[in-house]
């Protein structure tokens, strides 16, 4: 891997980086691959990386219709945590958080993980009772979570209105200290560069348009840049999962909906922890650049339109101002949306599809950034061995036949 001296960094800065090597190649598409990964978001790139690194399968292409990280990976609000309710989810998401904790070293790329805590606010006696029960569930699963009182909430979230006159008075909070934020596109770029260095071909501007399937088994992939022969396909396209499933002739229990977020102008550091209020339906954190990153719930209707709207923005801003009245004069800078893949038990699908040789990673909905490493890791294992790893076997499509759902809707209220 190329390294740079301080002098060369200065030289490159003034020469518009002319001497810098590309972080990953732009190779030509080959006629055949051992595995074709569809989707150059975090999950697809991590899948390719772990296929090469953990399983020695490097004749892999990642096909991305646009640019890598241009989907939900580059649009999310970057919260990472593992405070889920069910043992299957706790094991999966905590493994993911542990991979995040070692990711900058593993990929030799700074993903700017900041574990300053994830604080969930409680606004009523009922909230407190339910969440105390949830804390017990988390502890039983070996996941850290602490109950904190109002004074501690006020210390962690400076400026928060803890007065009794608030429309939703604050009664305490749950803190996962290991939770926090990471740089989203850093995660995509880090996995891309590391996968490329192991021989994976990352092909951008290459949309999958169909599949060649014979006798129920995949034989190839049709793309906007030609046909590829392959016996193994891993789909990781989030909000477009149903579109790809339709091309392959099966249906998924997934609805695609828009999820919005927005950022303010940059401010000096205000708070470290990410703060979420399920009752108000909003959450806020501060990026390393100083912007306040804010979001809320889903637009509750199916859509493939990646754009924000005034109603949701108004709801999010009203909630944030309710919590932090002193932010009322901060200017808003940008608003956007991503298309997320919603499954009605709010848990992912990682595993086999009805087509032999075709596997899928989807259903992460509003909360799959934190799952990027574990999603890629378990998907790579499943593809390499043609059977799921212990961590993802409960997350198969079969649960929609057996009814063994993993209902995580209540894990954080607005489950990011
Ligand atoms: C506003 C917002 C806030 C969020 N906040 C959080 C958060 O705080 N914490 C958290 O954990 N999660 C959050 N999420 C969810 C998280 O972003 C996603 O679950 C996760 O990024 C999904 O990653 P992915 O790699 O599966 O999908 P994506 O990053 O969406 O990648 C899929 C890729 O597939 C490509 N593709 C689609 N169709 C084709 C085709 N036919 N051929 C080739 N390529 C194709 C797309 O172009 C896209 O780049 C948020 C999401 C949004 C939208």
Short mmCIF file of C-alpha atoms and ligand atoms in Angstrom, two decimals:
data_model
loop_
_atom_site.label_atom_id
_atom_site.label_comp_id
_atom_site.label_asym_id
_atom_site.label_seq_id
_atom_site.Cartn_x
_atom_site.Cartn_y
_atom_site.Cartn_z
CA UNK A 1 0.00 0.00 0.00
CA UNK A 2 1.37 3.44 -0.93
CA UNK A 3 2.45 5.69 1.94
CA UNK A 4 3.09 9.43 1.85
CA UNK A 5 5.55 11.68 3.69
CA UNK A 6 4.42 15.01 5.17
CA UNK A 7 6.26 16.81 2.36
CA UNK A 8 4.52 14.81 -0.35
CA UNK A 9 1.15 15.46 1.34
CA UNK A 10 1.79 19.21 1.14
CA UNK A 11 2.96 18.91 -2.49
CA UNK A 12 -0.10 16.91 -3.45
CA UNK A 13 -2.43 19.34 -1.71
CA UNK A 14 -1.23 22.25 -3.87
CA UNK A 15 -1.01 20.17 -7.07
CA UNK A 16 -4.63 18.95 -6.78
CA UNK A 17 -3.47 15.42 -5.81
CA UNK A 18 -1.93 14.80 -9.24
CA UNK A 19 0.65 12.36 -7.92
CA UNK A 20 -1.78 10.30 -5.86
CA UNK A 21 -2.45 6.73 -6.83
CA UNK A 22 -6.11 5.79 -7.20
CA UNK A 23 -7.49 4.15 -4.07
CA UNK A 24 -9.00 1.38 -6.21
CA UNK A 25 -8.68 0.42 -9.86
CA UNK A 26 -11.31 0.87 -12.60
CA UNK A 27 -10.90 -2.53 -14.26
CA UNK A 28 -12.63 -3.84 -17.38
CA UNK A 29 -15.46 -6.27 -16.79
CA UNK A 30 -14.35 -9.90 -17.19
CA UNK A 31 -16.52 -12.49 -18.93
CA UNK A 32 -16.63 -14.75 -15.88
CA UNK A 33 -16.34 -14.46 -12.09
CA UNK A 34 -16.54 -16.92 -9.20
CA UNK A 35 -18.91 -14.56 -7.41
CA UNK A 36 -20.76 -11.48 -8.62
CA UNK A 37 -21.79 -9.10 -5.85
CA UNK A 38 -24.57 -6.71 -6.87
CA UNK A 39 -24.54 -3.36 -5.08
CA UNK A 40 -21.52 -1.24 -4.22
CA UNK A 41 -22.82 -0.04 -0.86
CA UNK A 42 -21.14 -0.94 2.40
CA UNK A 43 -22.72 -4.41 2.56
CA UNK A 44 -21.73 -5.39 -1.00
CA UNK A 45 -18.19 -4.08 -0.61
CA UNK A 46 -17.76 -5.75 2.79
CA UNK A 47 -19.07 -9.02 1.32
CA UNK A 48 -16.45 -8.85 -1.44
CA UNK A 49 -13.69 -7.97 1.02
CA UNK A 50 -14.47 -10.88 3.38
CA UNK A 51 -14.89 -13.30 0.45
CA UNK A 52 -11.32 -12.50 -0.59
CA UNK A 53 -9.83 -12.09 2.89
CA UNK A 54 -11.54 -14.85 4.88
CA UNK A 55 -12.37 -17.38 2.19
CA UNK A 56 -9.68 -16.90 -0.46
CA UNK A 57 -12.27 -16.19 -3.18
CA UNK A 58 -10.90 -13.17 -5.01
CA UNK A 59 -12.29 -13.64 -8.53
CA UNK A 60 -15.14 -11.42 -7.48
CA UNK A 61 -16.84 -8.46 -9.15
CA UNK A 62 -18.83 -5.80 -7.31
CA UNK A 63 -21.31 -4.28 -9.76
CA UNK A 64 -22.61 -0.84 -8.85
CA UNK A 65 -25.24 0.97 -10.94
CA UNK A 66 -24.02 4.40 -9.84
CA UNK A 67 -20.99 5.16 -7.69
CA UNK A 68 -19.88 3.21 -4.64
CA UNK A 69 -21.46 4.43 -1.43
CA UNK A 70 -23.98 6.52 -3.42
CA UNK A 71 -26.97 4.62 -2.01
CA UNK A 72 -27.99 4.48 1.64
CA UNK A 73 -24.38 3.96 2.72
CA UNK A 74 -23.60 7.58 1.84
CA UNK A 75 -26.99 8.91 2.93
CA UNK A 76 -27.34 7.59 6.46
CA UNK A 77 -26.90 9.39 9.76
CA UNK A 78 -24.05 7.06 10.82
CA UNK A 79 -25.34 5.88 14.21
CA UNK A 80 -23.74 2.63 15.38
CA UNK A 81 -24.95 0.67 18.42
CA UNK A 82 -25.89 -2.86 19.40
CA UNK A 83 -28.68 -2.37 21.98
CA UNK A 84 -31.18 -4.78 20.42
CA UNK A 85 -33.70 -6.96 22.26
CA UNK A 86 -33.53 -10.52 20.96
CA UNK A 87 -30.51 -12.79 21.47
CA UNK A 88 -30.10 -13.34 17.71
CA UNK A 89 -29.96 -9.59 17.02
CA UNK A 90 -27.79 -8.81 20.05
CA UNK A 91 -25.23 -11.41 18.91
CA UNK A 92 -25.28 -10.13 15.32
CA UNK A 93 -25.16 -6.38 16.03
CA UNK A 94 -22.62 -6.69 18.85
CA UNK A 95 -20.34 -8.69 16.56
CA UNK A 96 -20.78 -5.86 14.06
CA UNK A 97 -19.89 -3.22 16.65
CA UNK A 98 -16.79 -5.21 17.56
CA UNK A 99 -15.79 -5.31 13.88
CA UNK A 100 -16.33 -1.53 13.78
CA UNK A 101 -14.05 -1.16 16.79
CA UNK A 102 -11.19 -2.79 14.85
CA UNK A 103 -12.13 -1.54 11.38
CA UNK A 104 -9.70 1.36 10.96
CA UNK A 105 -6.80 -1.00 11.74
CA UNK A 106 -8.23 -3.88 9.71
CA UNK A 107 -8.71 -1.76 6.59
CA UNK A 108 -5.82 0.66 7.25
CA UNK A 109 -8.35 3.43 6.64
CA UNK A 110 -9.64 5.84 9.27
CA UNK A 111 -13.42 5.32 9.48
CA UNK A 112 -13.56 7.90 12.29
CA UNK A 113 -15.47 5.77 14.77
CA UNK A 114 -16.46 7.97 17.73
CA UNK A 115 -17.92 5.92 20.58
CA UNK A 116 -19.27 8.83 22.60
CA UNK A 117 -22.50 7.03 23.43
CA UNK A 118 -26.01 6.50 22.14
CA UNK A 119 -28.62 8.04 24.43
CA UNK A 120 -32.30 7.12 24.19
CA UNK A 121 -34.58 9.56 26.03
CA UNK A 122 -37.51 8.43 28.15
CA UNK A 123 -40.47 10.77 28.56
CA UNK A 124 -43.04 9.03 30.73
CA UNK A 125 -43.31 6.52 33.55
CA UNK A 126 -44.42 3.98 30.98
CA UNK A 127 -41.31 4.66 28.84
CA UNK A 128 -39.16 4.14 31.93
CA UNK A 129 -40.80 0.81 32.85
CA UNK A 130 -40.64 -0.55 29.29
CA UNK A 131 -37.07 0.56 28.78
CA UNK A 132 -35.92 -0.86 32.14
CA UNK A 133 -37.29 -4.17 30.94
CA UNK A 134 -35.38 -3.64 27.68
CA UNK A 135 -32.16 -2.93 29.59
CA UNK A 136 -32.60 -6.27 31.37
CA UNK A 137 -33.00 -8.00 28.00
CA UNK A 138 -29.81 -6.31 26.76
CA UNK A 139 -27.86 -7.31 29.86
CA UNK A 140 -29.12 -10.90 29.51
CA UNK A 141 -27.71 -10.82 25.97
CA UNK A 142 -24.37 -9.51 27.20
CA UNK A 143 -24.83 -6.06 25.67
CA UNK A 144 -23.91 -2.98 27.69
CA UNK A 145 -26.67 -0.46 28.47
CA UNK A 146 -27.11 1.85 31.45
CA UNK A 147 -30.09 3.61 32.94
CA UNK A 148 -29.21 7.28 33.59
CA UNK A 149 -31.15 9.93 35.52
CA UNK A 150 -32.27 13.39 34.39
CA UNK A 151 -29.18 15.19 35.73
CA UNK A 152 -26.92 12.79 33.80
CA UNK A 153 -29.01 13.29 30.66
CA UNK A 154 -28.58 17.07 30.99
CA UNK A 155 -24.81 16.64 31.28
CA UNK A 156 -24.58 14.40 28.22
CA UNK A 157 -26.83 16.56 26.04
CA UNK A 158 -26.00 20.21 26.85
CA UNK A 159 -28.90 22.58 26.23
CA UNK A 160 -31.58 19.92 26.50
CA UNK A 161 -34.78 21.10 28.16
CA UNK A 162 -35.26 18.93 31.22
CA UNK A 163 -37.84 21.28 32.77
CA UNK A 164 -41.25 19.95 33.89
CA UNK A 165 -43.03 22.38 31.52
CA UNK A 166 -41.75 20.49 28.43
CA UNK A 167 -44.48 18.98 26.24
CA UNK A 168 -42.63 15.66 26.68
CA UNK A 169 -40.81 15.98 30.04
CA UNK A 170 -37.63 13.93 30.32
CA UNK A 171 -37.68 11.18 32.97
CA UNK A 172 -34.26 9.63 32.30
CA UNK A 173 -32.46 7.80 29.55
CA UNK A 174 -30.74 4.64 28.39
CA UNK A 175 -27.12 4.99 27.43
CA UNK A 176 -25.09 2.56 25.40
CA UNK A 177 -21.59 3.91 25.97
CA UNK A 178 -20.04 1.89 23.12
CA UNK A 179 -22.57 3.35 20.67
CA UNK A 180 -21.75 6.41 18.61
CA UNK A 181 -21.06 7.42 15.02
CA UNK A 182 -18.60 6.56 12.23
CA UNK A 183 -17.81 8.16 8.88
CA UNK A 184 -20.21 6.46 6.43
CA UNK A 185 -18.38 6.95 3.15
CA UNK A 186 -15.10 6.15 4.93
CA UNK A 187 -16.54 2.69 5.57
CA UNK A 188 -17.41 2.24 1.87
CA UNK A 189 -14.03 3.58 0.71
CA UNK A 190 -12.11 1.55 3.27
CA UNK A 191 -13.76 -1.72 2.22
CA UNK A 192 -13.42 -0.79 -1.48
CA UNK A 193 -9.70 -0.09 -1.23
CA UNK A 194 -9.01 -3.19 0.84
CA UNK A 195 -11.10 -5.46 -1.44
CA UNK A 196 -9.43 -4.00 -4.55
CA UNK A 197 -5.98 -4.67 -3.08
CA UNK A 198 -6.97 -8.34 -2.70
CA UNK A 199 -7.93 -8.53 -6.39
CA UNK A 200 -11.67 -7.78 -6.32
CA UNK A 201 -12.92 -5.88 -9.42
CA UNK A 202 -15.12 -2.91 -8.50
CA UNK A 203 -17.17 -1.93 -11.53
CA UNK A 204 -19.08 1.34 -11.21
CA UNK A 205 -21.73 2.62 -13.64
CA UNK A 206 -22.76 -0.98 -14.28
CA UNK A 207 -26.42 -1.75 -13.61
CA UNK A 208 -27.73 -5.31 -13.42
CA UNK A 209 -30.67 -5.68 -15.77
CA UNK A 210 -31.47 -9.41 -15.57
CA UNK A 211 -30.28 -12.92 -14.74
CA UNK A 212 -29.61 -16.09 -16.71
CA UNK A 213 -31.24 -18.88 -14.74
CA UNK A 214 -31.41 -22.52 -15.92
CA UNK A 215 -33.19 -25.33 -14.07
CA UNK A 216 -33.56 -23.10 -11.03
CA UNK A 217 -29.85 -22.28 -10.79
CA UNK A 218 -28.12 -19.01 -11.65
CA UNK A 219 -25.76 -19.14 -14.66
CA UNK A 220 -25.05 -15.50 -15.30
CA UNK A 221 -25.87 -11.84 -14.83
CA UNK A 222 -27.02 -9.41 -17.53
CA UNK A 223 -25.72 -5.89 -17.10
CA UNK A 224 -25.71 -2.54 -18.87
CA UNK A 225 -22.10 -3.39 -19.84
CA UNK A 226 -22.62 -6.95 -21.07
CA UNK A 227 -23.25 -10.46 -19.81
CA UNK A 228 -21.16 -12.15 -17.07
CA UNK A 229 -21.00 -15.88 -16.45
CA UNK A 230 -21.12 -16.90 -12.79
CA UNK A 231 -22.55 -19.64 -10.60
CA UNK A 232 -22.80 -17.44 -7.51
CA UNK A 233 -24.54 -14.10 -7.06
CA UNK A 234 -24.77 -12.06 -3.87
CA UNK A 235 -27.41 -9.33 -3.93
CA UNK A 236 -26.94 -6.34 -1.59
CA UNK A 237 -29.02 -3.52 -3.06
CA UNK A 238 -31.09 -2.40 -0.02
CA UNK A 239 -34.10 -0.39 -1.30
CA UNK A 240 -33.91 -2.05 -4.73
CA UNK A 241 -33.99 -5.63 -3.42
CA UNK A 242 -37.55 -6.29 -4.68
CA UNK A 243 -36.57 -5.05 -8.14
CA UNK A 244 -33.68 -7.54 -8.33
CA UNK A 245 -35.84 -10.34 -6.86
CA UNK A 246 -38.42 -9.63 -9.54
CA UNK A 247 -35.72 -10.01 -12.23
CA UNK A 248 -34.88 -13.42 -10.72
CA UNK A 249 -38.53 -14.48 -10.49
CA UNK A 250 -39.18 -14.53 -6.74
CA UNK A 251 -40.89 -12.21 -4.27
CA UNK A 252 -39.57 -10.69 -1.06
CA UNK A 253 -41.49 -9.56 2.04
CA UNK A 254 -39.85 -6.15 1.68
CA UNK A 255 -41.37 -2.67 1.14
CA UNK A 256 -39.26 0.19 -0.18
CA UNK A 257 -39.81 3.54 1.50
CA UNK A 258 -37.99 6.84 1.77
CA UNK A 259 -36.12 7.75 4.94
CA UNK A 260 -35.02 11.35 5.28
CA UNK A 261 -32.34 13.24 7.14
CA UNK A 262 -30.96 16.77 7.24
CA UNK A 263 -27.94 18.71 8.50
CA UNK A 264 -27.49 22.18 9.93
CA UNK A 265 -24.72 24.65 9.28
CA UNK A 266 -21.51 23.63 11.10
CA UNK A 267 -21.29 24.65 14.77
CA UNK A 268 -18.58 24.40 17.39
CA UNK A 269 -18.83 21.12 19.35
CA UNK A 270 -22.13 21.02 21.23
CA UNK A 271 -22.56 17.38 22.13
CA UNK A 272 -20.69 14.13 21.80
CA UNK A 273 -23.39 11.49 22.20
CA UNK A 274 -26.08 10.70 19.64
CA UNK A 275 -29.46 11.53 21.23
CA UNK A 276 -32.73 9.87 20.26
CA UNK A 277 -36.28 10.51 21.42
CA UNK A 278 -38.66 7.72 20.38
CA UNK A 279 -41.66 9.71 21.72
CA UNK A 280 -40.86 12.76 19.59
CA UNK A 281 -39.73 10.59 16.70
CA UNK A 282 -36.40 12.40 16.20
CA UNK A 283 -32.69 11.97 16.78
CA UNK A 284 -29.65 14.21 16.56
CA UNK A 285 -25.87 13.92 16.63
CA UNK A 286 -23.00 16.21 15.68
CA UNK A 287 -20.62 15.30 12.90
CA UNK A 288 -16.87 15.84 13.07
CA UNK A 289 -17.39 18.80 10.72
CA UNK A 290 -19.70 20.36 13.32
CA UNK A 291 -22.99 19.91 11.45
CA UNK A 292 -25.98 18.78 13.48
CA UNK A 293 -27.21 15.59 11.81
CA UNK A 294 -30.94 15.10 12.33
CA UNK A 295 -33.55 12.59 11.28
CA UNK A 296 -36.84 10.98 12.15
CA UNK A 297 -39.12 8.18 11.03
CA UNK A 298 -39.97 6.75 7.64
CA UNK A 299 -42.25 8.23 5.01
CA UNK A 300 -44.89 5.56 5.54
CA UNK A 301 -45.75 4.86 1.89
CA UNK A 302 -43.88 2.84 -0.74
CA UNK A 303 -41.61 4.96 -2.92
CA UNK A 304 -38.43 4.89 -4.98
CA UNK A 305 -38.10 8.69 -4.92
CA UNK A 306 -34.85 9.61 -3.19
CA UNK A 307 -35.92 13.07 -2.08
CA UNK A 308 -37.02 14.91 1.02
CA UNK A 309 -40.28 16.73 1.66
CA UNK A 310 -41.45 19.62 3.82
CA UNK A 311 -43.78 17.63 6.11
CA UNK A 312 -41.07 15.34 7.45
CA UNK A 313 -38.59 18.18 7.73
CA UNK A 314 -41.08 20.19 9.76
CA UNK A 315 -41.74 17.24 12.06
CA UNK A 316 -38.02 16.59 12.66
CA UNK A 317 -37.15 20.24 13.27
CA UNK A 318 -40.15 20.74 15.61
CA UNK A 319 -39.01 17.71 17.65
CA UNK A 320 -35.41 18.89 17.82
CA UNK A 321 -36.44 22.40 18.93
CA UNK A 322 -38.76 20.89 21.54
CA UNK A 323 -35.74 19.09 23.02
CA UNK A 324 -33.14 21.81 22.41
CA UNK A 325 -34.89 25.22 22.34
CA UNK A 326 -31.52 26.98 22.09
CA UNK A 327 -31.00 25.51 18.59
CA UNK A 328 -34.00 27.38 17.18
CA UNK A 329 -31.87 29.91 15.26
CA UNK A 330 -29.45 27.44 13.76
CA UNK A 331 -29.66 27.38 9.96
CA UNK A 332 -30.51 24.23 8.06
CA UNK A 333 -28.10 23.37 5.27
CA UNK A 334 -29.21 20.21 3.44
CA UNK A 335 -32.01 17.64 3.38
CA UNK A 336 -32.06 14.32 1.51
CA UNK A 337 -33.55 10.83 1.46
CA UNK A 338 -32.55 7.25 0.79
CA UNK A 339 -34.75 4.31 -0.20
CA UNK A 340 -34.72 1.77 2.59
CA UNK A 341 -35.86 -1.86 2.59
CA UNK A 342 -38.47 -2.42 5.28
CA UNK A 343 -39.34 -5.87 6.63
CA UNK A 344 -42.22 -6.03 9.09
CA UNK A 345 -40.22 -7.56 11.97
CA UNK A 346 -37.50 -4.90 11.48
CA UNK A 347 -34.83 -7.57 11.10
CA UNK A 348 -32.64 -8.30 8.08
CA UNK A 349 -32.73 -11.15 5.59
CA UNK A 350 -29.28 -12.67 5.00
CA UNK A 351 -29.09 -15.99 3.22
CA UNK A 352 -30.36 -18.20 0.42
CA UNK A 353 -33.02 -17.23 -2.12
CA UNK A 354 -35.28 -19.67 -4.02
CA UNK A 355 -32.71 -19.56 -6.90
CA UNK A 356 -29.75 -21.92 -6.47
CA UNK A 357 -26.47 -20.00 -6.21
CA UNK A 358 -28.22 -16.71 -5.48
CA UNK A 359 -28.00 -15.15 -2.02
CA UNK A 360 -29.45 -11.96 -0.61
CA UNK A 361 -28.61 -9.43 2.07
CA UNK A 362 -31.51 -7.00 2.59
CA UNK A 363 -34.19 -5.81 5.00
CA UNK A 364 -31.88 -3.66 7.12
CA UNK A 365 -34.34 -0.82 6.61
CA UNK A 366 -33.51 2.23 8.67
CA UNK A 367 -30.63 0.63 10.59
CA UNK A 368 -28.16 -1.23 8.40
CA UNK A 369 -25.13 1.06 8.50
CA UNK A 370 -24.15 -0.31 11.91
CA UNK A 371 -24.54 -3.80 10.44
CA UNK A 372 -22.21 -3.20 7.48
CA UNK A 373 -19.27 -5.33 8.71
CA UNK A 374 -21.41 -8.17 10.12
CA UNK A 375 -23.70 -8.13 7.07
CA UNK A 376 -20.69 -8.49 4.77
CA UNK A 377 -18.98 -11.01 7.02
CA UNK A 378 -21.97 -13.35 7.35
CA UNK A 379 -22.95 -12.95 3.69
CA UNK A 380 -19.42 -13.90 2.58
CA UNK A 381 -19.52 -16.97 4.83
CA UNK A 382 -22.93 -18.00 3.46
CA UNK A 383 -21.82 -17.59 -0.16
CA UNK A 384 -18.48 -19.35 0.36
CA UNK A 385 -19.94 -22.36 2.22
CA UNK A 386 -23.43 -22.40 0.71
CA UNK A 387 -24.81 -22.40 4.24
CA UNK A 388 -25.37 -19.67 6.81
CA UNK A 389 -23.06 -18.83 9.66
CA UNK A 390 -24.46 -19.24 13.21
CA UNK A 391 -24.86 -15.45 13.38
CA UNK A 392 -27.22 -15.20 10.40
CA UNK A 393 -29.06 -18.51 10.35
CA UNK A 394 -32.09 -17.03 12.17
CA UNK A 395 -32.25 -14.22 9.58
CA UNK A 396 -33.20 -16.39 6.61
CA UNK A 397 -36.25 -16.03 4.38
CA UNK A 398 -37.62 -19.19 6.05
CA UNK A 399 -38.87 -17.21 9.04
CA UNK A 400 -41.65 -15.82 6.86
CA UNK A 401 -42.90 -19.41 6.42
CA UNK A 402 -42.35 -20.60 10.00
CA UNK A 403 -43.40 -17.38 11.76
CA UNK A 404 -40.17 -17.31 13.81
CA UNK A 405 -39.91 -13.54 13.57
CA UNK A 406 -37.30 -11.47 15.38
CA UNK A 407 -39.38 -8.42 16.18
CA UNK A 408 -36.98 -5.56 16.82
CA UNK A 409 -39.39 -2.70 16.11
CA UNK A 410 -39.26 -1.65 19.77
CA UNK A 411 -35.48 -1.76 20.12
CA UNK A 412 -35.02 1.98 19.78
CA UNK A 413 -38.44 3.35 18.92
CA UNK A 414 -37.32 4.78 15.58
CA UNK A 415 -35.00 1.94 14.93
CA UNK A 416 -31.78 3.40 13.48
C1 LIG B 1 -31.58 8.95 5.88
C2 LIG B 1 -31.07 7.63 6.39
C3 LIG B 1 -30.56 7.55 7.68
C4 LIG B 1 -30.08 6.32 8.15
N1 LIG B 1 -29.48 6.29 9.37
C5 LIG B 1 -28.89 5.16 9.81
C6 LIG B 1 -28.14 5.17 11.03
O1 LIG B 1 -28.00 6.21 11.68
N2 LIG B 1 -27.58 4.01 11.44
C7 LIG B 1 -27.72 2.84 10.73
O2 LIG B 1 -27.23 1.81 11.19
N3 LIG B 1 -28.38 2.82 9.54
C8 LIG B 1 -28.97 3.95 9.06
N4 LIG B 1 -29.62 3.95 7.85
C9 LIG B 1 -29.76 2.70 7.09
C10 LIG B 1 -28.49 2.38 6.33
O3 LIG B 1 -28.08 3.50 5.58
C11 LIG B 1 -28.70 1.20 5.37
O4 LIG B 1 -29.35 0.13 6.02
C12 LIG B 1 -27.35 0.67 4.84
O5 LIG B 1 -26.52 1.74 4.47
C13 LIG B 1 -27.59 -0.24 3.66
O6 LIG B 1 -26.35 -0.51 3.05
P1 LIG B 1 -26.31 -1.37 1.72
O7 LIG B 1 -24.91 -1.54 1.33
O8 LIG B 1 -27.14 -2.60 1.92
O9 LIG B 1 -27.16 -0.51 0.68
P2 LIG B 1 -26.78 0.77 -0.21
O10 LIG B 1 -25.72 1.59 0.42
O11 LIG B 1 -28.07 1.45 -0.54
O12 LIG B 1 -26.14 0.12 -1.49
C14 LIG B 1 -26.90 -0.55 -2.45
C15 LIG B 1 -26.32 -0.21 -3.79
O13 LIG B 1 -26.95 -1.04 -4.78
C16 LIG B 1 -26.95 -0.31 -5.99
N5 LIG B 1 -27.91 -0.90 -6.92
C17 LIG B 1 -29.26 -0.88 -6.85
N6 LIG B 1 -29.79 -1.53 -7.91
C18 LIG B 1 -28.74 -1.97 -8.65
C19 LIG B 1 -28.63 -2.70 -9.89
N7 LIG B 1 -29.71 -3.09 -10.58
N8 LIG B 1 -27.38 -3.00 -10.35
C20 LIG B 1 -26.27 -2.60 -9.68
N9 LIG B 1 -26.33 -1.90 -8.53
C21 LIG B 1 -27.54 -1.59 -8.02
C22 LIG B 1 -27.30 1.10 -5.55
O14 LIG B 1 -26.90 2.06 -6.50
C23 LIG B 1 -26.57 1.23 -4.21
O15 LIG B 1 -25.33 1.90 -4.31
C24 LIG B 1 -30.14 5.15 7.34
C25 LIG B 1 -30.66 5.24 6.04
C26 LIG B 1 -31.10 6.47 5.56
C27 LIG B 1 -31.63 6.57 4.15
#
